[in-house]
Amino acid sequence: MSAPRGEFTSRFGFLMAASGSAVGLGNIWGFPTNAASNGGAAFLFTYLILAFALAYPALMAELIIGRHARANAVTALKSISSGRGSTMLAVFIGFSGIITVSLILSFYAIVSGWMMAFFLDPIARLIGLDGFSQWLTEDAVLRNSIFVVLFMMLTVVIISAGVKDGIEKWASRLMPSLVIILVLLIIYVLTLPGAMDGLRAYLVPDFSRIADPGLLVDAMGQAFFSLSLGVGTMLIYGSYIGKDENLPTVGSLVALLDVGIAVLAGMLILPAMYVALGNGVEIYDAAGGLIAGPRLIVSVLPALFNTMGFMGIFVALAFFSLMTIASLTSSISMLEVPVAYGVEYHGTERRTAAAVIGAAITLIALIIVFNFDLLFDLVVTYTTEKSQPLLGFAFCIFVGWIWSRNDILAEIKQGCSGAESGLFWRIWPFYVKFICPVAILVVYFQ
Ligand code: PHE
């Protein structure tokens, strides 16, 4: 073992880091468009239930394992295993998490690179660099490659600086800025004509959709991706929480922040789409649904900003800075998972581990950029729809069936002395043992 482990210096620092991980592209464009295409508030309602009933217990499982073991995913899962079988499973699950999160980062960096390019575009236009502006907003392998590399360099620089001087410092600066920008943008967009139609599409429930199995699957996938579950991110952040911290409380605060910001983002994106419709921008796809996915962010919204005249430049700047911040506070949490493993398991120096692993992930991202049509959707589907829920399932099995109940309680009691008689301990153990694994499997095989 090399240098001593890092630790978050305050509750605020942890909350900003963990909510920074959770709040990302998944909240700001995944959630609103999922809601729009799944019956508005009916989706919101299902999402809220699943987030608190299924994702929050799984989040707690990772935080508790992490803080108990004070180690990377592989070491942590091994430390709570008992026999040979469960130890082998621990190594397998830990590594699967590391590989999955690295692959998630490789596609996430591509999309985040687009966000950076679109963030620079209004600046280029302001200073009259029209050719550069066009280059920034046109989808091309060269542009995508350059921005993948830039975005990964930012991520590596922050992770190299460590838990306190890298993750905590930057999350504590960026997350409050994100909330301020988001709120200002919502206020502005809601004053524009057509915005109320968007708000209606978002907040008026179409309850006929609630029995739709597709809605359930989407809501669960969204909740797991959004809370960064299954891949060891929350485990590693949990491992940097002080022993005097109340885990059930900080865990619920993270879940509340994540869900709250997703709900707020819906109040920006959907009204913005309907404003765009009023300004003559196409917002429906060929099948008649609202345009979602990459096209929404890189074509519908920029087209809307272009119809807003001079003001549009500042709105674009604010919006894409919001997206870049959201991406960066998530990407650092992803890179921390393999880096912590490299540092602790192999005694590699943090800077070296961050640079080498960052370079490897950048290389994978570039391979995807060069074979975009073939690989992009494949990697997204494999990691977020197949791997993440199964790993979330495995974490529940570890906490519910493999790790001893007394050890779990002892861990929670540090920082929460009355835990034994509290509501959390009365409900959660049963939940992670039975309800979560079964529910995850049922939804998974839908
Ligand atoms: N939660 C992030 C988002 O919503 C994505 C993420 C997934 C981050 C897995 C870390 C690990 O965009």
Tab-separated table of C-alpha atoms and ligand atoms in Angstrom:
chain	number	residue	atom	x	y	z
A	1	MET	CA	0.000	0.000	0.000
A	2	SER	CA	1.287	3.443	-0.864
A	3	ALA	CA	0.130	6.907	0.253
A	4	PRO	CA	-2.619	7.198	2.910
A	5	ARG	CA	-6.188	7.172	1.586
A	6	GLY	CA	-7.989	10.417	0.917
A	7	GLU	CA	-11.135	11.470	2.752
A	8	PHE	CA	-13.832	14.082	2.203
A	9	THR	CA	-13.301	16.881	4.694
A	10	SER	CA	-16.954	17.772	5.272
A	11	ARG	CA	-20.514	16.607	4.750
A	12	PHE	CA	-20.960	19.364	2.187
A	13	GLY	CA	-17.903	18.124	0.290
A	14	PHE	CA	-19.233	14.585	0.153
A	15	LEU	CA	-22.710	15.727	-0.842
A	16	MET	CA	-21.371	17.851	-3.681
A	17	ALA	CA	-19.111	15.024	-4.908
A	18	ALA	CA	-21.765	12.301	-4.712
A	19	SER	CA	-24.566	14.416	-6.120
A	20	GLY	CA	-22.081	15.595	-8.743
A	21	SER	CA	-21.575	11.990	-9.732
A	22	ALA	CA	-25.297	11.318	-9.770
A	23	VAL	CA	-26.345	14.485	-11.574
A	24	GLY	CA	-25.153	14.193	-15.134
A	25	LEU	CA	-26.300	13.828	-18.703
A	26	GLY	CA	-28.737	11.221	-17.381
A	27	ASN	CA	-30.631	13.849	-15.390
A	28	ILE	CA	-30.542	16.753	-17.733
A	29	TRP	CA	-31.429	15.057	-20.936
A	30	GLY	CA	-32.257	11.427	-20.179
A	31	PHE	CA	-34.853	12.082	-17.543
A	32	PRO	CA	-36.859	14.873	-19.215
A	33	THR	CA	-37.094	13.107	-22.565
A	34	ASN	CA	-37.949	9.798	-20.933
A	35	ALA	CA	-40.725	11.576	-19.081
A	36	ALA	CA	-41.971	13.259	-22.234
A	37	SER	CA	-42.198	10.030	-24.186
A	38	ASN	CA	-43.692	8.035	-21.298
A	39	GLY	CA	-46.782	9.933	-20.258
A	40	GLY	CA	-45.308	12.987	-18.498
A	41	ALA	CA	-46.079	13.021	-14.809
A	42	ALA	CA	-47.032	9.327	-14.916
A	43	PHE	CA	-43.357	8.630	-15.580
A	44	LEU	CA	-42.315	11.147	-12.949
A	45	PHE	CA	-44.535	9.427	-10.418
A	46	THR	CA	-43.200	5.927	-11.243
A	47	TYR	CA	-39.654	7.252	-11.259
A	48	LEU	CA	-40.023	8.795	-7.813
A	49	ILE	CA	-41.358	5.542	-6.402
A	50	LEU	CA	-38.615	3.423	-8.007
A	51	ALA	CA	-35.886	5.866	-7.059
A	52	PHE	CA	-36.770	5.745	-3.389
A	53	ALA	CA	-37.971	2.148	-3.167
A	54	LEU	CA	-35.292	0.453	-5.294
A	55	ALA	CA	-32.429	2.749	-6.149
A	56	TYR	CA	-32.022	4.358	-2.725
A	57	PRO	CA	-31.634	0.968	-0.958
A	58	ALA	CA	-29.062	-0.078	-3.577
A	59	LEU	CA	-27.250	3.242	-3.139
A	60	MET	CA	-27.108	2.613	0.616
A	61	ALA	CA	-25.674	-0.859	0.003
A	62	GLU	CA	-22.754	0.660	-1.901
A	63	LEU	CA	-22.156	3.480	0.568
A	64	ILE	CA	-22.145	1.116	3.552
A	65	ILE	CA	-19.816	-1.429	1.928
A	66	GLY	CA	-17.488	1.364	0.849
A	67	ARG	CA	-17.236	3.081	4.185
A	68	HIS	CA	-16.840	-0.194	6.017
A	69	ALA	CA	-14.003	-1.443	3.837
A	70	ARG	CA	-12.388	1.939	3.142
A	71	ALA	CA	-11.130	0.441	-0.098
A	72	ASN	CA	-11.692	0.078	-3.846
A	73	ALA	CA	-14.506	-2.127	-5.151
A	74	VAL	CA	-12.506	-5.365	-5.494
A	75	THR	CA	-10.874	-5.183	-2.064
A	76	ALA	CA	-14.111	-3.983	-0.460
A	77	LEU	CA	-16.268	-6.807	-1.807
A	78	LYS	CA	-13.588	-9.342	-0.883
A	79	SER	CA	-13.487	-8.007	2.660
A	80	ILE	CA	-17.175	-8.717	3.242
A	81	SER	CA	-17.101	-12.197	1.663
A	82	SER	CA	-16.783	-15.335	3.730
A	83	GLY	CA	-16.133	-18.545	1.775
A	84	ARG	CA	-14.099	-19.255	-1.355
A	85	GLY	CA	-17.172	-19.015	-3.581
A	86	SER	CA	-18.220	-15.587	-2.410
A	87	THR	CA	-14.629	-14.316	-2.566
A	88	MET	CA	-14.398	-15.374	-6.198
A	89	LEU	CA	-17.743	-13.727	-6.852
A	90	ALA	CA	-16.443	-10.577	-5.132
A	91	VAL	CA	-13.455	-10.386	-7.457
A	92	PHE	CA	-15.672	-11.015	-10.490
A	93	ILE	CA	-18.256	-8.381	-9.525
A	94	GLY	CA	-15.598	-5.845	-8.544
A	95	PHE	CA	-13.819	-6.237	-11.869
A	96	SER	CA	-17.052	-6.208	-13.859
A	97	GLY	CA	-17.877	-2.898	-12.193
A	98	ILE	CA	-14.458	-1.484	-13.082
A	99	ILE	CA	-14.769	-2.568	-16.712
A	100	THR	CA	-18.364	-1.380	-17.006
A	101	VAL	CA	-17.629	2.044	-15.546
A	102	SER	CA	-14.604	2.446	-17.822
A	103	LEU	CA	-16.769	1.654	-20.841
A	104	ILE	CA	-19.470	4.038	-19.616
A	105	LEU	CA	-16.811	6.725	-19.350
A	106	SER	CA	-15.635	5.994	-22.886
A	107	PHE	CA	-19.025	6.847	-24.414
A	108	TYR	CA	-19.779	9.526	-21.846
A	109	ALA	CA	-16.578	11.344	-22.838
A	110	ILE	CA	-17.742	11.486	-26.458
A	111	VAL	CA	-21.055	13.112	-25.567
A	112	SER	CA	-19.342	15.380	-23.031
A	113	GLY	CA	-16.915	16.409	-25.775
A	114	TRP	CA	-19.884	17.540	-27.891
A	115	MET	CA	-21.073	19.582	-24.921
A	116	MET	CA	-17.674	21.278	-24.655
A	117	ALA	CA	-17.646	22.050	-28.370
A	118	PHE	CA	-21.147	23.547	-28.188
A	119	PHE	CA	-20.058	25.525	-25.130
A	120	LEU	CA	-17.196	27.109	-27.083
A	121	ASP	CA	-19.440	27.870	-30.068
A	122	PRO	CA	-21.234	30.932	-28.609
A	123	ILE	CA	-17.860	32.315	-27.494
A	124	ALA	CA	-16.491	31.837	-31.010
A	125	ARG	CA	-19.517	33.655	-32.428
A	126	LEU	CA	-19.210	36.507	-29.949
A	127	ILE	CA	-15.657	37.196	-31.049
A	128	GLY	CA	-16.557	36.812	-34.694
A	129	LEU	CA	-14.839	33.499	-35.475
A	130	ASP	CA	-17.628	32.237	-37.716
A	131	GLY	CA	-15.604	29.550	-39.459
A	132	PHE	CA	-14.463	28.146	-36.143
A	133	SER	CA	-18.024	28.272	-34.850
A	134	GLN	CA	-19.186	26.198	-37.796
A	135	TRP	CA	-16.404	23.675	-37.259
A	136	LEU	CA	-17.368	23.372	-33.586
A	137	THR	CA	-20.983	22.516	-34.282
A	138	GLU	CA	-20.567	20.197	-37.261
A	139	ASP	CA	-20.432	16.528	-36.428
A	140	ALA	CA	-17.054	15.262	-37.625
A	141	VAL	CA	-14.582	12.603	-36.574
A	142	LEU	CA	-11.775	15.131	-36.136
A	143	ARG	CA	-13.796	17.474	-33.931
A	144	ASN	CA	-15.142	14.586	-31.863
A	145	SER	CA	-11.656	13.118	-31.398
A	146	ILE	CA	-10.137	16.413	-30.282
A	147	PHE	CA	-12.872	17.072	-27.751
A	148	VAL	CA	-12.797	13.537	-26.368
A	149	VAL	CA	-9.105	14.051	-25.667
A	150	LEU	CA	-9.683	17.500	-24.112
A	151	PHE	CA	-12.498	16.285	-21.914
A	152	MET	CA	-10.527	13.260	-20.736
A	153	MET	CA	-7.542	15.504	-19.965
A	154	LEU	CA	-9.716	17.642	-17.682
A	155	THR	CA	-11.004	14.517	-15.947
A	156	VAL	CA	-7.485	13.140	-15.474
A	157	VAL	CA	-6.166	16.450	-14.086
A	158	ILE	CA	-8.875	16.575	-11.412
A	159	ILE	CA	-8.482	12.924	-10.431
A	160	SER	CA	-4.686	13.268	-10.257
A	161	ALA	CA	-5.122	15.917	-7.572
A	162	GLY	CA	-6.772	13.406	-5.250
A	163	VAL	CA	-9.946	13.184	-3.192
A	164	LYS	CA	-9.723	16.439	-1.254
A	165	ASP	CA	-7.846	18.688	-3.688
A	166	GLY	CA	-9.380	17.234	-6.815
A	167	ILE	CA	-12.829	15.678	-6.440
A	168	GLU	CA	-14.077	17.552	-3.385
A	169	LYS	CA	-12.662	20.910	-4.374
A	170	TRP	CA	-14.040	20.873	-7.902
A	171	ALA	CA	-17.407	19.348	-7.055
A	172	SER	CA	-17.888	21.975	-4.332
A	173	ARG	CA	-17.279	24.721	-6.870
A	174	LEU	CA	-19.113	23.264	-9.829
A	175	MET	CA	-22.286	21.845	-8.296
A	176	PRO	CA	-23.571	25.098	-6.759
A	177	SER	CA	-22.852	26.820	-10.094
A	178	LEU	CA	-24.837	24.123	-11.858
A	179	VAL	CA	-27.879	24.691	-9.660
A	180	ILE	CA	-27.723	28.468	-10.135
A	181	ILE	CA	-27.423	28.203	-13.935
A	182	LEU	CA	-30.247	25.662	-14.078
A	183	VAL	CA	-32.627	27.822	-12.048
A	184	LEU	CA	-31.817	30.960	-14.064
A	185	LEU	CA	-32.396	29.108	-17.325
A	186	ILE	CA	-35.741	27.741	-16.119
A	187	ILE	CA	-36.917	31.198	-15.091
A	188	TYR	CA	-35.934	32.619	-18.475
A	189	VAL	CA	-37.416	29.844	-20.590
A	190	LEU	CA	-40.714	29.885	-18.691
A	191	THR	CA	-41.264	33.492	-19.756
A	192	LEU	CA	-41.169	32.549	-23.456
A	193	PRO	CA	-44.286	31.810	-25.552
A	194	GLY	CA	-45.164	28.124	-25.727
A	195	ALA	CA	-43.320	27.217	-22.523
A	196	MET	CA	-46.530	26.465	-20.655
A	197	ASP	CA	-47.501	23.799	-23.212
A	198	GLY	CA	-44.222	22.087	-22.418
A	199	LEU	CA	-44.830	22.314	-18.714
A	200	ARG	CA	-48.254	20.800	-19.277
A	201	ALA	CA	-46.823	17.924	-21.348
A	202	TYR	CA	-44.438	17.289	-18.474
A	203	LEU	CA	-46.629	17.719	-15.425
A	204	VAL	CA	-50.077	16.559	-16.506
A	205	PRO	CA	-50.066	12.805	-16.001
A	206	ASP	CA	-51.317	10.395	-18.612
A	207	PHE	CA	-52.133	7.615	-16.154
A	208	SER	CA	-53.251	5.277	-18.902
A	209	ARG	CA	-49.499	4.750	-19.445
A	210	ILE	CA	-48.706	3.700	-15.904
A	211	ALA	CA	-49.374	0.004	-16.452
A	212	ASP	CA	-47.081	0.001	-19.478
A	213	PRO	CA	-44.139	-2.363	-18.793
A	214	GLY	CA	-41.943	-0.222	-21.034
A	215	LEU	CA	-42.467	2.708	-18.678
A	216	LEU	CA	-41.339	0.600	-15.716
A	217	VAL	CA	-38.208	-0.594	-17.476
A	218	ASP	CA	-37.308	2.919	-18.585
A	219	ALA	CA	-37.923	4.334	-15.116
A	220	MET	CA	-35.754	1.706	-13.440
A	221	GLY	CA	-32.926	2.047	-15.938
A	222	GLN	CA	-33.097	5.792	-15.527
A	223	ALA	CA	-32.996	5.537	-11.723
A	224	PHE	CA	-29.981	3.185	-11.704
A	225	PHE	CA	-28.005	5.136	-14.260
A	226	SER	CA	-28.838	8.412	-12.621
A	227	LEU	CA	-27.721	7.337	-9.162
A	228	SER	CA	-24.487	5.935	-10.673
A	229	LEU	CA	-25.277	2.494	-9.230
A	230	GLY	CA	-23.738	-0.941	-9.638
A	231	VAL	CA	-20.343	0.088	-10.920
A	232	GLY	CA	-18.555	0.934	-7.678
A	233	THR	CA	-18.767	4.726	-7.986
A	234	MET	CA	-20.886	5.202	-4.906
A	235	LEU	CA	-18.877	2.503	-3.156
A	236	ILE	CA	-15.623	4.361	-3.682
A	237	TYR	CA	-17.128	7.720	-2.690
A	238	GLY	CA	-18.599	5.989	0.369
A	239	SER	CA	-15.102	4.801	1.245
A	240	TYR	CA	-13.998	8.418	1.613
A	241	ILE	CA	-16.788	9.377	4.082
A	242	GLY	CA	-15.753	9.957	7.697
A	243	LYS	CA	-16.716	7.335	10.267
A	244	ASP	CA	-18.706	9.905	12.238
A	245	GLU	CA	-21.096	10.574	9.351
A	246	ASN	CA	-24.712	9.426	9.445
A	247	LEU	CA	-24.985	7.188	6.360
A	248	PRO	CA	-28.779	6.853	5.997
A	249	THR	CA	-29.077	10.638	6.180
A	250	VAL	CA	-26.353	11.503	3.692
A	251	GLY	CA	-27.567	8.738	1.372
A	252	SER	CA	-31.083	10.156	1.335
A	253	LEU	CA	-29.736	13.652	0.744
A	254	VAL	CA	-27.829	12.409	-2.317
A	255	ALA	CA	-30.945	10.674	-3.654
A	256	LEU	CA	-33.055	13.780	-3.011
A	257	LEU	CA	-30.563	16.057	-4.747
A	258	ASP	CA	-30.352	13.738	-7.731
A	259	VAL	CA	-34.097	13.339	-8.119
A	260	GLY	CA	-34.698	17.020	-7.403
A	261	ILE	CA	-32.310	18.151	-10.117
A	262	ALA	CA	-33.768	15.672	-12.613
A	263	VAL	CA	-37.255	17.010	-11.907
A	264	LEU	CA	-35.999	20.586	-12.268
A	265	ALA	CA	-34.252	19.734	-15.530
A	266	GLY	CA	-37.615	18.571	-16.866
A	267	MET	CA	-38.942	22.063	-16.186
A	268	LEU	CA	-36.236	23.411	-18.473
A	269	ILE	CA	-36.045	20.900	-21.321
A	270	LEU	CA	-39.723	20.282	-22.049
A	271	PRO	CA	-40.779	23.938	-22.014
A	272	ALA	CA	-37.715	24.702	-24.175
A	273	MET	CA	-38.828	22.094	-26.717
A	274	TYR	CA	-42.288	23.595	-26.996
A	275	VAL	CA	-40.833	27.084	-27.309
A	276	ALA	CA	-38.730	25.667	-30.144
A	277	LEU	CA	-41.872	24.236	-31.759
A	278	GLY	CA	-43.470	27.690	-31.696
A	279	ASN	CA	-40.315	29.088	-33.327
A	280	GLY	CA	-40.613	26.644	-36.204
A	281	VAL	CA	-38.100	24.015	-35.043
A	282	GLU	CA	-39.035	20.368	-35.645
A	283	ILE	CA	-39.390	18.589	-32.278
A	284	TYR	CA	-41.133	15.385	-33.330
A	285	ASP	CA	-39.401	12.411	-34.915
A	286	ALA	CA	-40.698	10.316	-37.814
A	287	ALA	CA	-42.653	8.070	-35.449
A	288	GLY	CA	-44.482	11.061	-33.971
A	289	GLY	CA	-42.715	10.984	-30.591
A	290	LEU	CA	-40.648	13.825	-29.175
A	291	ILE	CA	-37.079	13.833	-30.435
A	292	ALA	CA	-34.908	12.418	-27.657
A	293	GLY	CA	-31.288	11.264	-27.342
A	294	PRO	CA	-28.368	13.081	-28.964
A	295	ARG	CA	-30.488	14.821	-31.604
A	296	LEU	CA	-32.398	16.735	-28.944
A	297	ILE	CA	-29.285	18.293	-27.479
A	298	VAL	CA	-27.127	18.786	-30.553
A	299	SER	CA	-29.806	19.805	-33.047
A	300	VAL	CA	-33.168	20.774	-31.501
A	301	LEU	CA	-31.877	22.974	-28.694
A	302	PRO	CA	-29.130	24.701	-30.724
A	303	ALA	CA	-31.763	25.387	-33.412
A	304	LEU	CA	-33.930	26.933	-30.714
A	305	PHE	CA	-31.074	29.103	-29.434
A	306	ASN	CA	-30.455	30.272	-32.992
A	307	THR	CA	-34.027	31.545	-33.233
A	308	MET	CA	-33.533	33.675	-30.112
A	309	GLY	CA	-31.242	36.233	-31.712
A	310	PHE	CA	-28.489	37.858	-29.645
A	311	MET	CA	-29.954	36.563	-26.364
A	312	GLY	CA	-29.650	33.061	-27.801
A	313	ILE	CA	-25.869	33.291	-27.628
A	314	PHE	CA	-25.970	33.727	-23.850
A	315	VAL	CA	-28.650	31.111	-23.371
A	316	ALA	CA	-26.525	28.659	-25.378
A	317	LEU	CA	-23.469	29.552	-23.327
A	318	ALA	CA	-25.351	28.994	-20.071
A	319	PHE	CA	-26.965	25.778	-21.239
A	320	PHE	CA	-23.808	24.128	-22.530
A	321	SER	CA	-21.788	25.210	-19.518
A	322	LEU	CA	-24.476	23.488	-17.461
A	323	MET	CA	-24.081	20.316	-19.529
A	324	THR	CA	-20.282	20.420	-19.366
A	325	ILE	CA	-20.293	20.845	-15.585
A	326	ALA	CA	-22.811	18.034	-15.159
A	327	SER	CA	-20.634	15.766	-17.329
A	328	LEU	CA	-17.374	16.576	-15.595
A	329	THR	CA	-18.553	15.973	-12.041
A	330	SER	CA	-19.844	12.577	-13.240
A	331	SER	CA	-16.805	11.623	-15.303
A	332	ILE	CA	-14.407	12.204	-12.398
A	333	SER	CA	-16.427	9.797	-10.277
A	334	MET	CA	-16.174	7.189	-13.040
A	335	LEU	CA	-12.416	7.516	-13.449
A	336	GLU	CA	-11.913	7.346	-9.685
A	337	VAL	CA	-13.171	3.726	-9.662
A	338	PRO	CA	-10.319	2.151	-11.706
A	339	VAL	CA	-7.769	4.654	-10.397
A	340	ALA	CA	-8.504	3.805	-6.751
A	341	TYR	CA	-8.118	0.142	-7.660
A	342	GLY	CA	-4.770	0.763	-9.366
A	343	VAL	CA	-3.481	2.851	-6.464
A	344	GLU	CA	-4.558	0.504	-3.699
A	345	TYR	CA	-4.242	-2.887	-5.269
A	346	HIS	CA	-1.114	-2.394	-7.307
A	347	GLY	CA	0.547	0.416	-5.346
A	348	THR	CA	0.677	2.645	-8.433
A	349	GLU	CA	1.180	6.336	-7.808
A	350	ARG	CA	-2.125	8.254	-8.208
A	351	ARG	CA	-0.889	10.558	-10.977
A	352	THR	CA	0.489	7.652	-12.960
A	353	ALA	CA	-2.642	5.566	-12.463
A	354	ALA	CA	-4.881	8.464	-13.541
A	355	ALA	CA	-2.767	9.176	-16.632
A	356	VAL	CA	-2.410	5.550	-17.763
A	357	ILE	CA	-6.023	4.544	-17.150
A	358	GLY	CA	-7.268	7.852	-18.545
A	359	ALA	CA	-5.227	7.266	-21.696
A	360	ALA	CA	-6.579	3.737	-22.100
A	361	ILE	CA	-10.181	4.948	-21.755
A	362	THR	CA	-9.492	7.777	-24.213
A	363	LEU	CA	-8.219	5.201	-26.679
A	364	ILE	CA	-11.420	3.162	-26.342
A	365	ALA	CA	-13.448	6.356	-26.779
A	366	LEU	CA	-11.511	7.150	-29.959
A	367	ILE	CA	-12.165	3.665	-31.315
A	368	ILE	CA	-15.879	4.323	-30.739
A	369	VAL	CA	-15.606	7.740	-32.428
A	370	PHE	CA	-14.062	6.127	-35.499
A	371	ASN	CA	-16.718	3.380	-35.605
A	372	PHE	CA	-19.579	5.402	-34.247
A	373	ASP	CA	-22.525	3.757	-36.011
A	374	LEU	CA	-21.249	0.316	-35.216
A	375	LEU	CA	-20.184	0.772	-31.611
A	376	PHE	CA	-21.849	3.700	-29.855
A	377	ASP	CA	-25.329	2.280	-29.252
A	378	LEU	CA	-23.868	-1.129	-28.597
A	379	VAL	CA	-21.644	0.105	-25.771
A	380	VAL	CA	-24.438	2.239	-24.294
A	381	THR	CA	-26.896	-0.654	-24.314
A	382	TYR	CA	-24.449	-3.228	-23.016
A	383	THR	CA	-23.225	-1.086	-20.124
A	384	THR	CA	-26.330	0.747	-18.971
A	385	GLU	CA	-29.121	-1.658	-19.793
A	386	LYS	CA	-27.435	-5.029	-19.336
A	387	SER	CA	-24.483	-4.663	-17.022
A	388	GLN	CA	-25.561	-1.937	-14.598
A	389	PRO	CA	-28.838	-3.504	-13.373
A	390	LEU	CA	-27.179	-6.925	-12.997
A	391	LEU	CA	-24.341	-5.434	-10.980
A	392	GLY	CA	-26.870	-3.535	-8.859
A	393	PHE	CA	-28.529	-6.890	-8.267
A	394	ALA	CA	-25.183	-8.394	-7.223
A	395	PHE	CA	-24.548	-5.601	-4.703
A	396	CYS	CA	-27.930	-6.294	-3.118
A	397	ILE	CA	-27.038	-9.988	-2.895
A	398	PHE	CA	-23.749	-9.178	-1.175
A	399	VAL	CA	-25.396	-6.981	1.417
A	400	GLY	CA	-28.555	-9.030	1.815
A	401	TRP	CA	-27.176	-12.553	1.766
A	402	ILE	CA	-23.387	-12.659	2.097
A	403	TRP	CA	-22.301	-9.944	4.512
A	404	SER	CA	-23.203	-10.583	8.156
A	405	ARG	CA	-26.144	-8.569	9.463
A	406	ASN	CA	-24.345	-7.656	12.695
A	407	ASP	CA	-21.382	-6.199	10.831
A	408	ILE	CA	-23.699	-4.115	8.678
A	409	LEU	CA	-25.498	-2.766	11.715
A	410	ALA	CA	-22.185	-2.033	13.463
A	411	GLU	CA	-21.072	-0.039	10.428
A	412	ILE	CA	-24.283	1.982	10.227
A	413	LYS	CA	-24.189	2.658	13.977
A	414	GLN	CA	-20.961	4.576	13.578
A	415	GLY	CA	-22.271	8.076	13.114
A	416	CYS	CA	-25.868	6.988	13.736
A	417	SER	CA	-25.928	5.465	17.201
A	418	GLY	CA	-29.692	4.981	17.393
A	419	ALA	CA	-29.739	3.135	14.054
A	420	GLU	CA	-31.002	-0.126	15.545
A	421	SER	CA	-34.376	1.292	16.491
A	422	GLY	CA	-34.638	3.723	13.571
A	423	LEU	CA	-36.926	3.481	10.570
A	424	PHE	CA	-34.051	2.767	8.209
A	425	TRP	CA	-32.942	-0.399	9.971
A	426	ARG	CA	-36.513	-1.636	10.257
A	427	ILE	CA	-37.111	-1.458	6.517
A	428	TRP	CA	-33.848	-1.483	4.578
A	429	PRO	CA	-32.399	-4.946	5.453
A	430	PHE	CA	-35.569	-6.657	4.300
A	431	TYR	CA	-35.678	-4.521	1.220
A	432	VAL	CA	-32.164	-5.246	-0.028
A	433	LYS	CA	-32.514	-8.895	0.791
A	434	PHE	CA	-35.806	-9.643	-0.922
A	435	ILE	CA	-37.595	-6.795	-2.640
A	436	CYS	CA	-34.693	-5.195	-4.506
A	437	PRO	CA	-33.167	-8.335	-6.064
A	438	VAL	CA	-36.550	-9.712	-7.119
A	439	ALA	CA	-37.770	-6.389	-8.467
A	440	ILE	CA	-34.555	-5.795	-10.390
A	441	LEU	CA	-34.766	-9.230	-11.999
A	442	VAL	CA	-38.453	-8.888	-12.824
A	443	VAL	CA	-37.945	-5.549	-14.499
A	444	TYR	CA	-34.748	-6.761	-16.168
A	445	PHE	CA	-36.460	-9.687	-17.850
A	446	GLN	CA	-39.463	-7.628	-18.978
B	1	PHE	N1	-25.191	9.341	-12.919
B	1	PHE	C1	-24.586	9.833	-14.097
B	1	PHE	C2	-25.627	10.576	-14.932
B	1	PHE	O1	-26.759	10.675	-14.579
B	1	PHE	C3	-23.954	8.740	-14.922
B	1	PHE	C4	-23.055	7.796	-14.182
B	1	PHE	C5	-23.231	6.429	-14.325
B	1	PHE	C6	-22.025	8.264	-13.360
B	1	PHE	C7	-22.403	5.525	-13.668
B	1	PHE	C8	-21.184	7.364	-12.699
B	1	PHE	C9	-21.371	6.000	-12.858
B	1	PHE	O2	-25.320	11.075	-15.979
